[in-house]
Short mmCIF file of C-alpha atoms in Angstrom, two decimals:
data_model
loop_
_atom_site.label_atom_id
_atom_site.label_comp_id
_atom_site.label_asym_id
_atom_site.label_seq_id
_atom_site.Cartn_x
_atom_site.Cartn_y
_atom_site.Cartn_z
CA MET A 1 14.73 -74.34 -22.64
CA ARG A 2 18.03 -75.57 -24.04
CA CYS A 3 20.64 -74.00 -26.31
CA ARG A 4 20.32 -75.33 -29.85
CA LYS A 5 24.10 -75.49 -30.29
CA CYS A 6 25.33 -77.07 -27.05
CA ASP A 7 22.22 -78.22 -25.13
CA THR A 8 23.06 -76.16 -22.03
CA SER A 9 20.51 -73.79 -20.48
CA ALA A 10 19.48 -71.03 -22.88
CA VAL A 11 19.43 -67.38 -21.82
CA ILE A 12 17.14 -66.22 -24.62
CA ASN A 13 14.53 -67.68 -26.94
CA MET A 14 14.03 -65.72 -30.17
CA ARG A 15 10.69 -66.86 -31.53
CA GLN A 16 11.08 -65.00 -34.81
CA HIS A 17 14.24 -67.03 -35.51
CA LYS A 18 13.02 -70.20 -33.77
CA LEU A 19 16.34 -70.09 -31.95
CA ALA A 20 17.29 -70.50 -28.29
CA LEU A 21 20.91 -69.92 -27.27
CA CYS A 22 23.12 -69.99 -24.19
CA GLY A 23 25.16 -66.93 -23.19
CA PRO A 24 28.41 -67.63 -25.11
CA HIS A 25 26.64 -68.81 -28.27
CA TYR A 26 24.23 -65.88 -28.12
CA ALA A 27 27.12 -63.40 -27.96
CA GLU A 28 28.68 -65.09 -31.01
CA TRP A 29 25.37 -64.98 -32.89
CA PHE A 30 24.75 -61.33 -31.96
CA ILE A 31 28.17 -60.20 -33.13
CA ALA A 32 27.84 -62.17 -36.38
CA GLN A 33 24.41 -60.65 -37.08
CA THR A 34 25.80 -57.16 -36.53
CA ALA A 35 28.62 -57.89 -38.97
CA ARG A 36 26.05 -59.08 -41.53
CA ALA A 37 24.02 -55.88 -41.15
CA ILE A 38 27.13 -53.73 -41.60
CA GLU A 39 27.99 -55.62 -44.78
CA LYS A 40 24.44 -55.83 -46.15
CA TYR A 41 23.77 -52.09 -45.87
CA GLU A 42 27.37 -51.13 -46.76
CA MET A 43 27.66 -49.05 -43.60
CA PHE A 44 31.45 -48.80 -43.41
CA SER A 45 34.68 -50.63 -44.12
CA ARG A 46 37.72 -51.65 -42.10
CA GLU A 47 39.51 -48.50 -43.26
CA ASP A 48 36.85 -46.12 -41.92
CA SER A 49 37.18 -44.43 -38.54
CA VAL A 50 33.93 -44.81 -36.59
CA LEU A 51 32.59 -42.54 -33.86
CA VAL A 52 30.00 -44.24 -31.63
CA ALA A 53 27.53 -42.01 -29.80
CA VAL A 54 27.42 -43.46 -26.28
CA SER A 55 25.04 -42.52 -23.49
CA GLY A 56 25.84 -45.07 -20.80
CA GLY A 57 22.80 -47.12 -21.82
CA LYS A 58 22.67 -50.73 -23.00
CA ASP A 59 22.32 -50.10 -26.74
CA SER A 60 25.16 -47.64 -27.21
CA LEU A 61 27.65 -49.46 -24.97
CA ALA A 62 26.73 -52.80 -26.55
CA LEU A 63 27.32 -51.29 -30.00
CA TRP A 64 30.73 -49.94 -29.04
CA ASP A 65 31.61 -53.32 -27.56
CA VAL A 66 30.56 -55.24 -30.70
CA LEU A 67 32.45 -52.95 -33.08
CA LEU A 68 35.60 -53.34 -30.99
CA GLN A 69 35.08 -57.11 -30.89
CA LEU A 70 34.87 -57.06 -34.69
CA GLY A 71 38.14 -55.14 -34.90
CA TYR A 72 36.83 -51.80 -36.18
CA ARG A 73 38.56 -48.51 -35.32
CA ALA A 74 35.68 -47.37 -33.13
CA ASP A 75 35.91 -44.52 -30.62
CA GLY A 76 33.19 -43.27 -28.31
CA MET A 77 31.59 -39.87 -27.81
CA TYR A 78 29.62 -38.96 -24.70
CA ILE A 79 27.58 -35.75 -24.50
CA GLY A 80 27.05 -34.42 -20.97
CA LEU A 81 23.58 -32.90 -21.06
CA GLY A 82 23.49 -31.67 -17.46
CA ILE A 83 20.30 -33.58 -16.61
CA ASN A 84 20.81 -33.82 -12.86
CA ASP A 85 17.71 -32.09 -11.52
CA GLY A 86 16.20 -34.38 -8.91
CA VAL A 87 18.12 -37.43 -10.13
CA PRO A 88 21.85 -37.36 -11.05
CA TYR A 89 21.07 -38.96 -14.41
CA SER A 90 23.88 -37.38 -16.45
CA ASP A 91 26.45 -37.96 -13.71
CA GLN A 92 25.52 -41.64 -13.46
CA SER A 93 25.48 -42.20 -17.22
CA LEU A 94 28.91 -40.58 -17.56
CA GLU A 95 30.22 -42.81 -14.77
CA LYS A 96 29.00 -45.94 -16.59
CA THR A 97 30.52 -44.76 -19.87
CA ARG A 98 33.88 -43.94 -18.32
CA ALA A 99 33.98 -47.32 -16.56
CA PHE A 100 33.27 -49.17 -19.81
CA ALA A 101 35.95 -47.29 -21.74
CA ALA A 102 38.54 -47.79 -18.98
CA GLN A 103 37.75 -51.50 -18.78
CA TYR A 104 38.19 -51.98 -22.51
CA ARG A 105 41.49 -50.14 -22.53
CA ASN A 106 42.71 -52.40 -19.73
CA VAL A 107 41.57 -55.53 -21.57
CA ILE A 108 43.44 -54.55 -24.71
CA ALA A 109 46.53 -53.53 -22.75
CA SER A 110 46.58 -56.85 -20.89
CA THR A 111 46.12 -58.68 -24.19
CA PHE A 112 49.24 -57.04 -25.57
CA THR A 113 51.13 -57.96 -22.41
CA SER A 114 50.05 -61.59 -22.41
CA LEU A 115 50.99 -62.00 -26.04
CA SER A 116 54.45 -60.54 -25.52
CA VAL A 117 55.02 -62.72 -22.45
CA ASN A 118 53.92 -65.85 -24.27
CA SER A 119 56.13 -65.12 -27.25
CA ALA A 120 59.12 -64.58 -24.96
CA LYS A 121 58.62 -67.94 -23.27
CA GLN A 122 58.33 -70.01 -26.41
CA SER A 123 58.17 -69.84 -30.19
CA PRO A 124 54.99 -71.68 -31.16
CA SER A 125 54.27 -72.80 -34.68
CA ASN A 126 51.90 -70.91 -36.95
CA ASN A 127 49.27 -73.64 -36.52
CA GLU A 128 49.47 -73.38 -32.73
CA ILE A 129 49.03 -69.61 -32.89
CA ALA A 130 46.06 -69.93 -35.22
CA SER A 131 44.33 -72.49 -33.00
CA SER A 132 45.05 -71.19 -29.50
CA GLN A 133 45.55 -67.41 -29.77
CA LYS A 134 43.34 -66.30 -32.63
CA PRO A 135 41.06 -64.15 -30.39
CA LEU A 136 44.10 -62.43 -28.84
CA LEU A 137 45.60 -61.71 -32.24
CA ALA A 138 42.30 -60.24 -33.36
CA MET A 139 42.36 -57.92 -30.34
CA THR A 140 45.85 -56.64 -31.12
CA GLN A 141 44.72 -55.63 -34.60
CA SER A 142 42.18 -53.18 -33.13
CA HIS A 143 43.26 -49.82 -31.81
CA ILE A 144 42.93 -48.73 -28.19
CA PRO A 145 39.57 -46.90 -28.05
CA THR A 146 39.28 -43.22 -27.19
CA LEU A 147 36.35 -41.66 -25.34
CA HIS A 148 35.53 -38.06 -26.30
CA ILE A 149 33.48 -36.18 -23.69
CA VAL A 150 31.59 -33.00 -24.56
CA ASP A 151 30.00 -31.14 -21.65
CA VAL A 152 27.13 -29.01 -22.96
CA GLU A 153 27.16 -26.58 -20.04
CA ALA A 154 30.94 -26.08 -20.15
CA THR A 155 30.84 -25.63 -23.93
CA TYR A 156 27.70 -23.54 -24.41
CA GLY A 157 27.09 -22.06 -20.96
CA LYS A 158 23.80 -23.82 -20.18
CA THR A 159 22.50 -27.32 -19.47
CA ILE A 160 19.83 -28.95 -21.64
CA PRO A 161 17.05 -28.35 -19.06
CA GLU A 162 18.05 -24.67 -18.88
CA ILE A 163 18.08 -24.34 -22.68
CA ALA A 164 14.69 -26.04 -22.88
CA ARG A 165 13.15 -23.77 -20.24
CA GLU A 166 14.24 -20.73 -22.24
CA LYS A 167 12.92 -22.12 -25.52
CA THR A 168 9.58 -23.31 -24.13
CA ARG A 169 9.18 -20.50 -21.57
CA GLY A 170 8.99 -23.05 -18.79
CA HIS A 171 6.43 -25.29 -20.52
CA GLY A 172 6.87 -28.60 -22.27
CA LYS A 173 9.68 -31.14 -22.22
CA PRO A 174 13.33 -30.60 -23.18
CA CYS A 175 13.30 -33.49 -25.70
CA ALA A 176 13.29 -31.28 -28.80
CA ALA A 177 16.13 -29.06 -27.54
CA CYS A 178 18.02 -32.16 -26.42
CA GLY A 179 17.75 -33.90 -29.79
CA LEU A 180 18.74 -30.79 -31.72
CA THR A 181 21.74 -30.14 -29.46
CA LYS A 182 22.95 -33.74 -29.62
CA ARG A 183 22.76 -33.83 -33.42
CA TYR A 184 24.72 -30.58 -33.67
CA VAL A 185 27.41 -31.74 -31.23
CA MET A 186 27.74 -35.16 -32.88
CA ASN A 187 28.12 -33.69 -36.35
CA ARG A 188 30.56 -31.05 -35.18
CA LEU A 189 32.81 -33.43 -33.24
CA ALA A 190 32.83 -36.02 -36.04
CA ALA A 191 33.83 -33.32 -38.54
CA GLU A 192 36.50 -31.74 -36.32
CA LYS A 193 38.08 -35.10 -35.43
CA GLY A 194 37.90 -36.46 -38.97
CA TYR A 195 35.57 -39.43 -38.41
CA ALA A 196 34.06 -40.86 -41.57
CA VAL A 197 31.17 -42.60 -39.81
CA LEU A 198 28.86 -41.74 -36.92
CA ALA A 199 27.19 -44.83 -35.41
CA THR A 200 24.22 -44.87 -33.04
CA GLY A 201 22.65 -47.73 -31.10
CA HIS A 202 19.10 -47.40 -32.46
CA ASN A 203 17.42 -50.81 -32.50
CA LEU A 204 14.41 -52.29 -34.29
CA ASP A 205 12.00 -51.15 -31.57
CA ASP A 206 13.24 -47.56 -31.94
CA GLU A 207 12.97 -47.61 -35.73
CA ALA A 208 9.53 -49.25 -35.78
CA ALA A 209 8.17 -46.74 -33.25
CA VAL A 210 9.52 -43.77 -35.22
CA LEU A 211 8.16 -45.25 -38.46
CA MET A 212 4.72 -45.63 -36.90
CA GLN A 213 4.81 -42.09 -35.53
CA ASN A 214 5.91 -40.56 -38.83
CA THR A 215 3.33 -42.57 -40.77
CA LEU A 216 0.42 -41.57 -38.53
CA HIS A 217 1.53 -37.93 -38.62
CA TRP A 218 2.24 -38.18 -42.36
CA SER A 219 5.73 -36.75 -41.91
CA VAL A 220 6.83 -37.43 -45.48
CA GLU A 221 10.23 -35.75 -45.13
CA TYR A 222 11.16 -37.85 -42.10
CA LEU A 223 9.82 -41.03 -43.72
CA ALA A 224 12.10 -40.47 -46.70
CA ARG A 225 15.14 -40.05 -44.45
CA GLN A 226 14.54 -43.08 -42.21
CA SER A 227 17.14 -45.66 -43.19
CA PRO A 228 19.90 -47.82 -41.64
CA VAL A 229 22.37 -45.59 -43.48
CA LEU A 230 22.10 -41.84 -44.00
CA ARG A 231 24.67 -40.75 -46.54
CA ALA A 232 26.59 -37.54 -45.95
CA HIS A 233 25.54 -34.61 -48.12
CA SER A 234 29.11 -33.34 -48.26
CA ASN A 235 32.61 -34.32 -47.18
CA ARG A 236 32.21 -32.13 -44.10
CA PHE A 237 29.73 -34.50 -42.49
CA ALA A 238 30.06 -38.11 -41.35
CA ARG A 239 27.90 -40.90 -42.70
CA LYS A 240 25.28 -41.91 -40.09
CA VAL A 241 24.64 -45.62 -39.52
CA LYS A 242 22.56 -47.88 -37.25
CA PRO A 243 24.19 -51.34 -37.03
CA PHE A 244 21.58 -52.62 -34.53
CA VAL A 245 18.63 -51.85 -36.79
CA ARG A 246 17.64 -55.56 -37.02
CA PHE A 247 17.68 -56.31 -33.28
CA TYR A 248 14.83 -56.14 -30.82
CA GLU A 249 15.53 -54.06 -27.73
CA ARG A 250 15.46 -57.17 -25.53
CA GLU A 251 18.14 -58.72 -27.75
CA THR A 252 20.55 -55.85 -27.21
CA ALA A 253 19.76 -55.93 -23.49
CA THR A 254 20.50 -59.66 -23.37
CA TYR A 255 23.82 -59.13 -25.15
CA ALA A 256 24.81 -56.44 -22.64
CA LEU A 257 23.96 -58.75 -19.74
CA VAL A 258 25.79 -61.72 -21.27
CA ARG A 259 28.88 -59.58 -21.85
CA GLY A 260 28.73 -58.16 -18.33
CA ILE A 261 28.36 -54.58 -19.55
CA ASP A 262 27.41 -52.31 -16.65
CA TYR A 263 24.94 -49.79 -18.06
CA ILE A 264 22.52 -47.27 -16.61
CA TYR A 265 19.08 -48.85 -16.19
CA ASP A 266 17.09 -45.72 -15.47
CA GLU A 267 15.48 -43.76 -18.27
CA CYS A 268 15.96 -40.04 -18.62
CA PRO A 269 13.75 -38.36 -15.97
CA HIS A 270 12.16 -36.31 -18.76
CA ALA A 271 11.20 -39.38 -20.84
CA GLY A 272 7.75 -39.76 -19.27
CA GLY A 273 5.07 -39.16 -21.90
CA ASN A 274 7.59 -39.36 -24.73
CA LEU A 275 5.75 -40.20 -27.97
CA THR A 276 8.34 -42.72 -29.13
CA ASN A 277 7.90 -44.70 -25.91
CA PHE A 278 4.12 -44.53 -26.37
CA TYR A 279 4.36 -46.07 -29.84
CA LYS A 280 6.78 -48.71 -28.55
CA THR A 281 4.15 -49.76 -26.03
CA LEU A 282 1.52 -50.00 -28.77
CA LEU A 283 3.80 -52.12 -30.97
CA ASN A 284 4.63 -54.43 -28.06
CA GLN A 285 0.92 -54.95 -27.45
CA LEU A 286 0.34 -55.70 -31.13
CA GLU A 287 3.19 -58.19 -31.23
CA ALA A 288 1.98 -59.91 -28.07
CA GLN A 289 -1.33 -60.54 -29.84
CA SER A 290 0.25 -61.45 -33.18
CA PRO A 291 3.98 -62.35 -32.96
#
């Protein structure tokens, strides 16, 4: 399988697009498609401050990476859920998130340094700058990203598993308590820090699975609210957007691998039996039979 653009070995073949691409050309295509989705659905503008909900996983870190590549003022927010019973899941995911943020800050800092050194050595023409340093100039126009960390136990006195055990009296999974807590924390932090937009890394697989679940359960209220953009009801809340809504999960995973993003591979230890994952499996089986 060869890349359509340069005839080198392809890293991915997207049958729905009839397109196979190598690593560098795939990264370019992925970033361009994200930019098109942002523009098509009018998610946000260059003037908006964007808060990206990051978990240490491939989708959220890839989203933060793409928005920074595109030059948006995107900061990250990590919520420490305290899920470390049996497996240090929260500790590991925080470690991956911190490492990504630190790496990006170093990249931008070194970009500033290299530009200043080059300009001190010589005074190139405008054409030379445009042709040889355009990516570096684009990087200097973006701000240095900030990572906000909210520890649920330190803030509210209990971890998510502890909250869930109280709510369910020791029965059931903590998914409902987890989702409710995360939504509250995200909205609160975005409002307190003045972010206009709250971005999440939900992909096409996520959205299709939720759509199937809500349709089968006839959850009319949730069906009406499922959209790439959820407008804020008041100025107190940030607009919620999903820039990856047109990508398959394997496409975001491929982008993360191509970009060398080190993310946590393990799922949440409480994800077993999750309904969304069940519907994802059904949809994958359907697509395998009828692409």
